Amino acid sequence: MKTAIIMMGPPGAGKGTQARLLFETLGFAHISTGDMLRTAIKNETEDGNRAKSFIEAGLLVPDELVDSIVKERVRQPDCDRGLILDGYPRKLSQAETLQEILEQDDILAITIGLNIPDEVLIDRLGSRWMCPNCNRTFSKELSSGILKGLCDKCSVHLIHRVDDTEEVIAARLKIYHEETEPLVRYYHAQGIYIQIDGDQLPAKVFYAIRNVVEERRNLASVGK
Ligand code: ADP
């Protein structure tokens, strides 16, 4: 059954890292609204120019902009195998839009919530680096690339994200708690929310996610 894995959790929880591992393992399309918006900003497109000031301030980009980006993205052929949503939805109105998209195509939704204390996030975000080419993030301890200051895949110089400053991190966490965290209840009520401890090694988190995804997909196929 066509499946959408919705990655939820605060900024720095590891959604992007886990989404990439899922993409490599399952071949589902990795839809990261943050990456798409950053690319649009880099390419100075109309969407990018509109999104820039919101992202730099750590605020949510207006719904109609992200909704239209996502609607267009899910029509691409690589989405036929399944979807991994990373950074969308971030508020109730977006969750409702996504629900319509998923229902239209009879797509099974599984929501993975990565749980992690704010102190750990602040530490992670403040010390992370990103490849501006492939958008992967690196943290001091785990990456060999950072020692050379280069992405180990693209050989491009790593950068700090403009929104990974102390002030903007605080704004992003506040918005997460106010706007995004209530979605836990929304998905919980639908019986499709699974919480996973994000404060473990990435491989351990991934193992837990894979098990959950497999179990849910098996259950859904039996129920058909
Ligand atoms: P993180 O999860 O670390 O905050 P993302 O790369 O997912 O990073 O998002 C970076 C920024 O892009 C957000 O702070 C916000 O400004 C914007 N953004 C991404 N996804 C959305 C969304 N679904 N709705 C509104 N704004 C978004």
CSV table of C-alpha atoms and ligand atoms in Angstrom, one decimal:
chain,number,residue,atom,x,y,z
A,1,MET,CA,0.0,0.0,0.0
A,2,LYS,CA,1.3,3.4,-0.9
A,3,THR,CA,2.6,4.9,2.3
A,4,ALA,CA,3.5,8.4,3.6
A,5,ILE,CA,5.8,8.6,6.5
A,6,ILE,CA,5.3,11.9,8.3
A,7,MET,CA,8.4,12.8,10.3
A,8,MET,CA,7.6,15.0,13.3
A,9,GLY,CA,9.7,16.5,16.0
A,10,PRO,CA,11.4,19.8,17.0
A,11,PRO,CA,14.2,21.4,14.9
A,12,GLY,CA,17.4,19.4,15.5
A,13,ALA,CA,15.6,16.2,16.4
A,14,GLY,CA,17.1,14.3,13.5
A,15,LYS,CA,14.1,14.3,11.1
A,16,GLY,CA,16.3,15.1,8.1
A,17,THR,CA,18.9,12.5,8.9
A,18,GLN,CA,16.3,9.8,9.5
A,19,ALA,CA,14.3,10.9,6.4
A,20,ARG,CA,17.4,10.4,4.3
A,21,LEU,CA,18.1,6.9,5.7
A,22,LEU,CA,14.5,6.0,4.9
A,23,PHE,CA,14.9,7.4,1.4
A,24,GLU,CA,18.0,5.2,0.9
A,25,THR,CA,16.4,2.1,2.3
A,26,LEU,CA,12.8,2.3,1.0
A,27,GLY,CA,13.2,4.4,-2.1
A,28,PHE,CA,10.3,6.7,-1.1
A,29,ALA,CA,10.6,10.3,-2.2
A,30,HIS,CA,12.1,12.6,0.5
A,31,ILE,CA,10.1,15.8,0.7
A,32,SER,CA,11.8,18.3,2.9
A,33,THR,CA,10.0,21.7,2.8
A,34,GLY,CA,13.0,23.3,4.5
A,35,ASP,CA,15.4,22.0,1.8
A,36,MET,CA,13.1,23.0,-1.0
A,37,LEU,CA,12.7,26.5,0.5
A,38,ARG,CA,16.5,26.9,0.9
A,39,THR,CA,17.0,25.8,-2.7
A,40,ALA,CA,14.4,28.4,-3.8
A,41,ILE,CA,16.2,31.1,-1.8
A,42,LYS,CA,19.6,30.1,-3.4
A,43,ASN,CA,18.0,30.2,-6.9
A,44,GLU,CA,16.3,33.5,-6.1
A,45,THR,CA,13.0,32.3,-7.4
A,46,GLU,CA,9.7,34.1,-6.5
A,47,ASP,CA,8.9,31.6,-3.8
A,48,GLY,CA,12.5,31.9,-2.5
A,49,ASN,CA,12.3,35.7,-2.3
A,50,ARG,CA,9.0,35.5,-0.4
A,51,ALA,CA,10.3,32.8,2.0
A,52,LYS,CA,13.7,34.4,2.8
A,53,SER,CA,12.8,36.8,5.6
A,54,PHE,CA,10.5,34.3,7.4
A,55,ILE,CA,13.2,31.6,7.4
A,56,GLU,CA,15.9,34.0,8.6
A,57,ALA,CA,13.7,35.1,11.5
A,58,GLY,CA,12.8,31.5,12.3
A,59,LEU,CA,9.2,32.1,11.5
A,60,LEU,CA,6.8,29.8,9.6
A,61,VAL,CA,6.5,30.6,5.9
A,62,PRO,CA,2.9,31.3,4.9
A,63,ASP,CA,0.7,28.3,4.3
A,64,GLU,CA,-0.2,29.0,0.7
A,65,LEU,CA,3.4,29.0,-0.2
A,66,VAL,CA,4.4,25.7,1.4
A,67,ASP,CA,1.1,24.1,0.6
A,68,SER,CA,1.6,24.8,-3.1
A,69,ILE,CA,5.2,23.6,-3.1
A,70,VAL,CA,4.1,20.3,-1.4
A,71,LYS,CA,1.1,19.8,-3.7
A,72,GLU,CA,3.3,20.2,-6.8
A,73,ARG,CA,6.0,18.0,-5.3
A,74,VAL,CA,3.7,15.0,-4.6
A,75,ARG,CA,2.7,14.9,-8.2
A,76,GLN,CA,6.2,14.0,-9.3
A,77,PRO,CA,6.8,10.5,-10.5
A,78,ASP,CA,9.3,9.6,-7.8
A,79,CYS,CA,6.4,9.9,-5.3
A,80,ASP,CA,4.7,6.8,-6.7
A,81,ARG,CA,6.7,4.5,-4.4
A,82,GLY,CA,5.8,6.4,-1.3
A,83,LEU,CA,6.5,9.7,0.6
A,84,ILE,CA,8.6,10.8,3.4
A,85,LEU,CA,7.5,14.2,4.7
A,86,ASP,CA,10.1,16.1,6.6
A,87,GLY,CA,9.1,19.5,7.9
A,88,TYR,CA,5.5,19.4,6.7
A,89,PRO,CA,2.9,19.7,8.2
A,90,ARG,CA,4.0,22.2,10.8
A,91,LYS,CA,0.6,23.4,11.9
A,92,LEU,CA,-3.0,22.2,12.0
A,93,SER,CA,-4.0,24.0,8.8
A,94,GLN,CA,-1.2,22.2,6.9
A,95,ALA,CA,-2.1,18.9,8.5
A,96,GLU,CA,-5.6,19.3,7.1
A,97,THR,CA,-4.3,20.1,3.7
A,98,LEU,CA,-2.1,17.0,3.8
A,99,GLN,CA,-4.9,14.8,4.9
A,100,GLU,CA,-6.9,15.8,1.8
A,101,ILE,CA,-3.9,15.0,-0.4
A,102,LEU,CA,-3.4,11.6,1.2
A,103,GLU,CA,-7.1,10.7,1.2
A,104,GLN,CA,-7.4,11.5,-2.5
A,105,ASP,CA,-4.9,8.9,-3.3
A,106,ASP,CA,-5.8,6.4,-0.5
A,107,ILE,CA,-2.3,6.7,1.0
A,108,LEU,CA,-1.5,5.1,4.3
A,109,ALA,CA,-0.1,7.6,6.8
A,110,ILE,CA,2.4,6.8,9.6
A,111,THR,CA,3.5,9.6,11.8
A,112,ILE,CA,6.9,9.2,13.6
A,113,GLY,CA,7.5,11.7,16.4
A,114,LEU,CA,11.1,12.1,17.5
A,115,ASN,CA,11.1,13.0,21.1
A,116,ILE,CA,14.1,15.0,22.6
A,117,PRO,CA,14.7,17.5,25.3
A,118,ASP,CA,15.2,21.2,24.4
A,119,GLU,CA,18.7,21.4,26.0
A,120,VAL,CA,19.9,18.6,23.7
A,121,LEU,CA,18.4,20.4,20.6
A,122,ILE,CA,19.9,23.7,21.4
A,123,ASP,CA,23.3,22.1,21.8
A,124,ARG,CA,22.9,20.1,18.5
A,125,LEU,CA,21.7,23.0,16.5
A,126,GLY,CA,24.4,25.4,17.7
A,127,SER,CA,27.1,23.0,16.7
A,128,ARG,CA,25.8,21.6,13.4
A,129,TRP,CA,27.1,22.2,9.9
A,130,MET,CA,25.3,21.8,6.6
A,131,CYS,CA,26.4,21.0,3.1
A,132,PRO,CA,24.9,23.7,0.9
A,133,ASN,CA,24.9,21.3,-2.0
A,134,CYS,CA,23.2,18.1,-0.7
A,135,ASN,CA,21.6,19.7,2.4
A,136,ARG,CA,23.0,17.0,4.7
A,137,THR,CA,23.8,18.1,8.2
A,138,PHE,CA,26.9,17.2,10.2
A,139,SER,CA,27.6,17.3,13.9
A,140,LYS,CA,31.0,17.5,15.4
A,141,GLU,CA,31.1,14.0,16.9
A,142,LEU,CA,29.7,11.9,14.1
A,143,SER,CA,31.2,13.2,11.0
A,144,SER,CA,34.6,12.8,9.4
A,145,GLY,CA,33.7,15.5,6.8
A,146,ILE,CA,33.6,18.3,9.4
A,147,LEU,CA,37.2,17.7,10.3
A,148,LYS,CA,38.2,18.8,6.9
A,149,GLY,CA,35.4,21.3,6.7
A,150,LEU,CA,34.1,19.6,3.6
A,151,CYS,CA,31.1,17.4,2.8
A,152,ASP,CA,32.3,13.9,2.5
A,153,LYS,CA,30.0,13.3,-0.5
A,154,CYS,CA,30.2,16.6,-2.4
A,155,SER,CA,33.5,17.9,-1.3
A,156,VAL,CA,31.8,21.3,-0.9
A,157,HIS,CA,32.7,23.6,2.1
A,158,LEU,CA,30.2,23.1,5.0
A,159,ILE,CA,28.3,26.1,6.2
A,160,HIS,CA,26.3,27.1,9.3
A,161,ARG,CA,22.6,27.5,8.5
A,162,VAL,CA,21.6,31.2,8.8
A,163,ASP,CA,18.8,30.1,11.2
A,164,ASP,CA,21.1,28.1,13.5
A,165,THR,CA,22.0,31.2,15.6
A,166,GLU,CA,21.0,31.3,19.3
A,167,GLU,CA,18.3,33.9,18.8
A,168,VAL,CA,16.7,32.2,15.8
A,169,ILE,CA,16.9,28.7,17.4
A,170,ALA,CA,14.9,30.1,20.4
A,171,ALA,CA,12.2,31.5,18.0
A,172,ARG,CA,12.0,28.2,16.1
A,173,LEU,CA,11.6,26.1,19.3
A,174,LYS,CA,8.9,28.5,20.6
A,175,ILE,CA,7.0,28.1,17.3
A,176,TYR,CA,7.5,24.4,17.4
A,177,HIS,CA,6.0,24.1,20.9
A,178,GLU,CA,3.1,26.5,20.1
A,179,GLU,CA,2.2,25.5,16.5
A,180,THR,CA,3.6,22.1,15.7
A,181,GLU,CA,3.5,20.1,18.9
A,182,PRO,CA,-0.3,20.2,19.0
A,183,LEU,CA,-0.3,18.0,16.0
A,184,VAL,CA,0.8,15.2,18.2
A,185,ARG,CA,-2.7,15.1,19.6
A,186,TYR,CA,-4.2,15.4,16.1
A,187,TYR,CA,-2.3,12.3,14.9
A,188,HIS,CA,-2.6,10.5,18.2
A,189,ALA,CA,-6.4,10.8,17.9
A,190,GLN,CA,-6.2,9.1,14.5
A,191,GLY,CA,-4.2,6.3,15.9
A,192,ILE,CA,-1.3,6.9,13.6
A,193,TYR,CA,1.2,8.6,15.9
A,194,ILE,CA,4.3,6.7,17.1
A,195,GLN,CA,6.8,8.3,19.4
A,196,ILE,CA,10.4,7.4,19.3
A,197,ASP,CA,13.3,8.5,21.5
A,198,GLY,CA,15.4,10.8,19.3
A,199,ASP,CA,18.1,11.1,21.9
A,200,GLN,CA,20.0,8.0,20.8
A,201,LEU,CA,22.5,7.2,18.1
A,202,PRO,CA,21.1,7.8,14.6
A,203,ALA,CA,21.4,4.0,13.8
A,204,LYS,CA,19.3,3.1,16.8
A,205,VAL,CA,16.7,5.6,16.0
A,206,PHE,CA,16.5,4.3,12.5
A,207,TYR,CA,16.2,0.7,13.6
A,208,ALA,CA,13.2,1.7,15.8
A,209,ILE,CA,11.6,3.7,12.9
A,210,ARG,CA,12.1,0.8,10.4
A,211,ASN,CA,10.4,-1.7,12.7
A,212,VAL,CA,7.4,0.6,13.3
A,213,VAL,CA,7.0,1.3,9.6
A,214,GLU,CA,7.2,-2.4,8.7
A,215,GLU,CA,4.7,-3.3,11.4
A,216,ARG,CA,2.2,-0.7,10.3
A,217,ARG,CA,2.5,-1.5,6.7
A,218,ASN,CA,2.0,-5.2,7.4
A,219,LEU,CA,-1.0,-4.5,9.5
A,220,ALA,CA,-2.5,-2.3,6.8
A,221,SER,CA,-2.0,-5.0,4.1
A,222,VAL,CA,-3.6,-7.7,6.3
A,223,GLY,CA,-6.6,-5.3,6.9
A,224,LYS,CA,-7.1,-4.8,3.1
B,1,ADP,P1,14.2,22.6,11.2
B,1,ADP,O1,13.2,21.5,11.3
B,1,ADP,O2,15.5,22.4,11.7
B,1,ADP,O3,13.6,23.9,11.8
B,1,ADP,P2,13.6,22.9,8.3
B,1,ADP,O4,14.7,22.8,7.3
B,1,ADP,O5,12.6,21.9,8.3
B,1,ADP,O6,14.4,23.0,9.7
B,1,ADP,O7,12.9,24.3,8.2
B,1,ADP,C1,13.6,25.5,8.1
B,1,ADP,C2,12.6,26.7,8.0
B,1,ADP,O8,11.9,26.6,6.8
B,1,ADP,C3,11.6,26.8,9.1
B,1,ADP,O9,12.1,27.5,10.3
B,1,ADP,C4,10.5,27.7,8.4
B,1,ADP,O10,10.9,29.0,8.3
B,1,ADP,C5,10.6,27.1,7.0
B,1,ADP,N1,9.6,26.0,6.8
B,1,ADP,C6,10.0,24.7,6.5
B,1,ADP,N2,8.9,23.9,6.5
B,1,ADP,C7,7.8,24.7,6.7
B,1,ADP,C8,6.4,24.5,6.8
B,1,ADP,N3,5.8,23.3,6.6
B,1,ADP,N4,5.6,25.6,7.0
B,1,ADP,C9,6.1,26.8,7.2
B,1,ADP,N5,7.4,27.1,7.1
B,1,ADP,C10,8.3,26.1,6.9
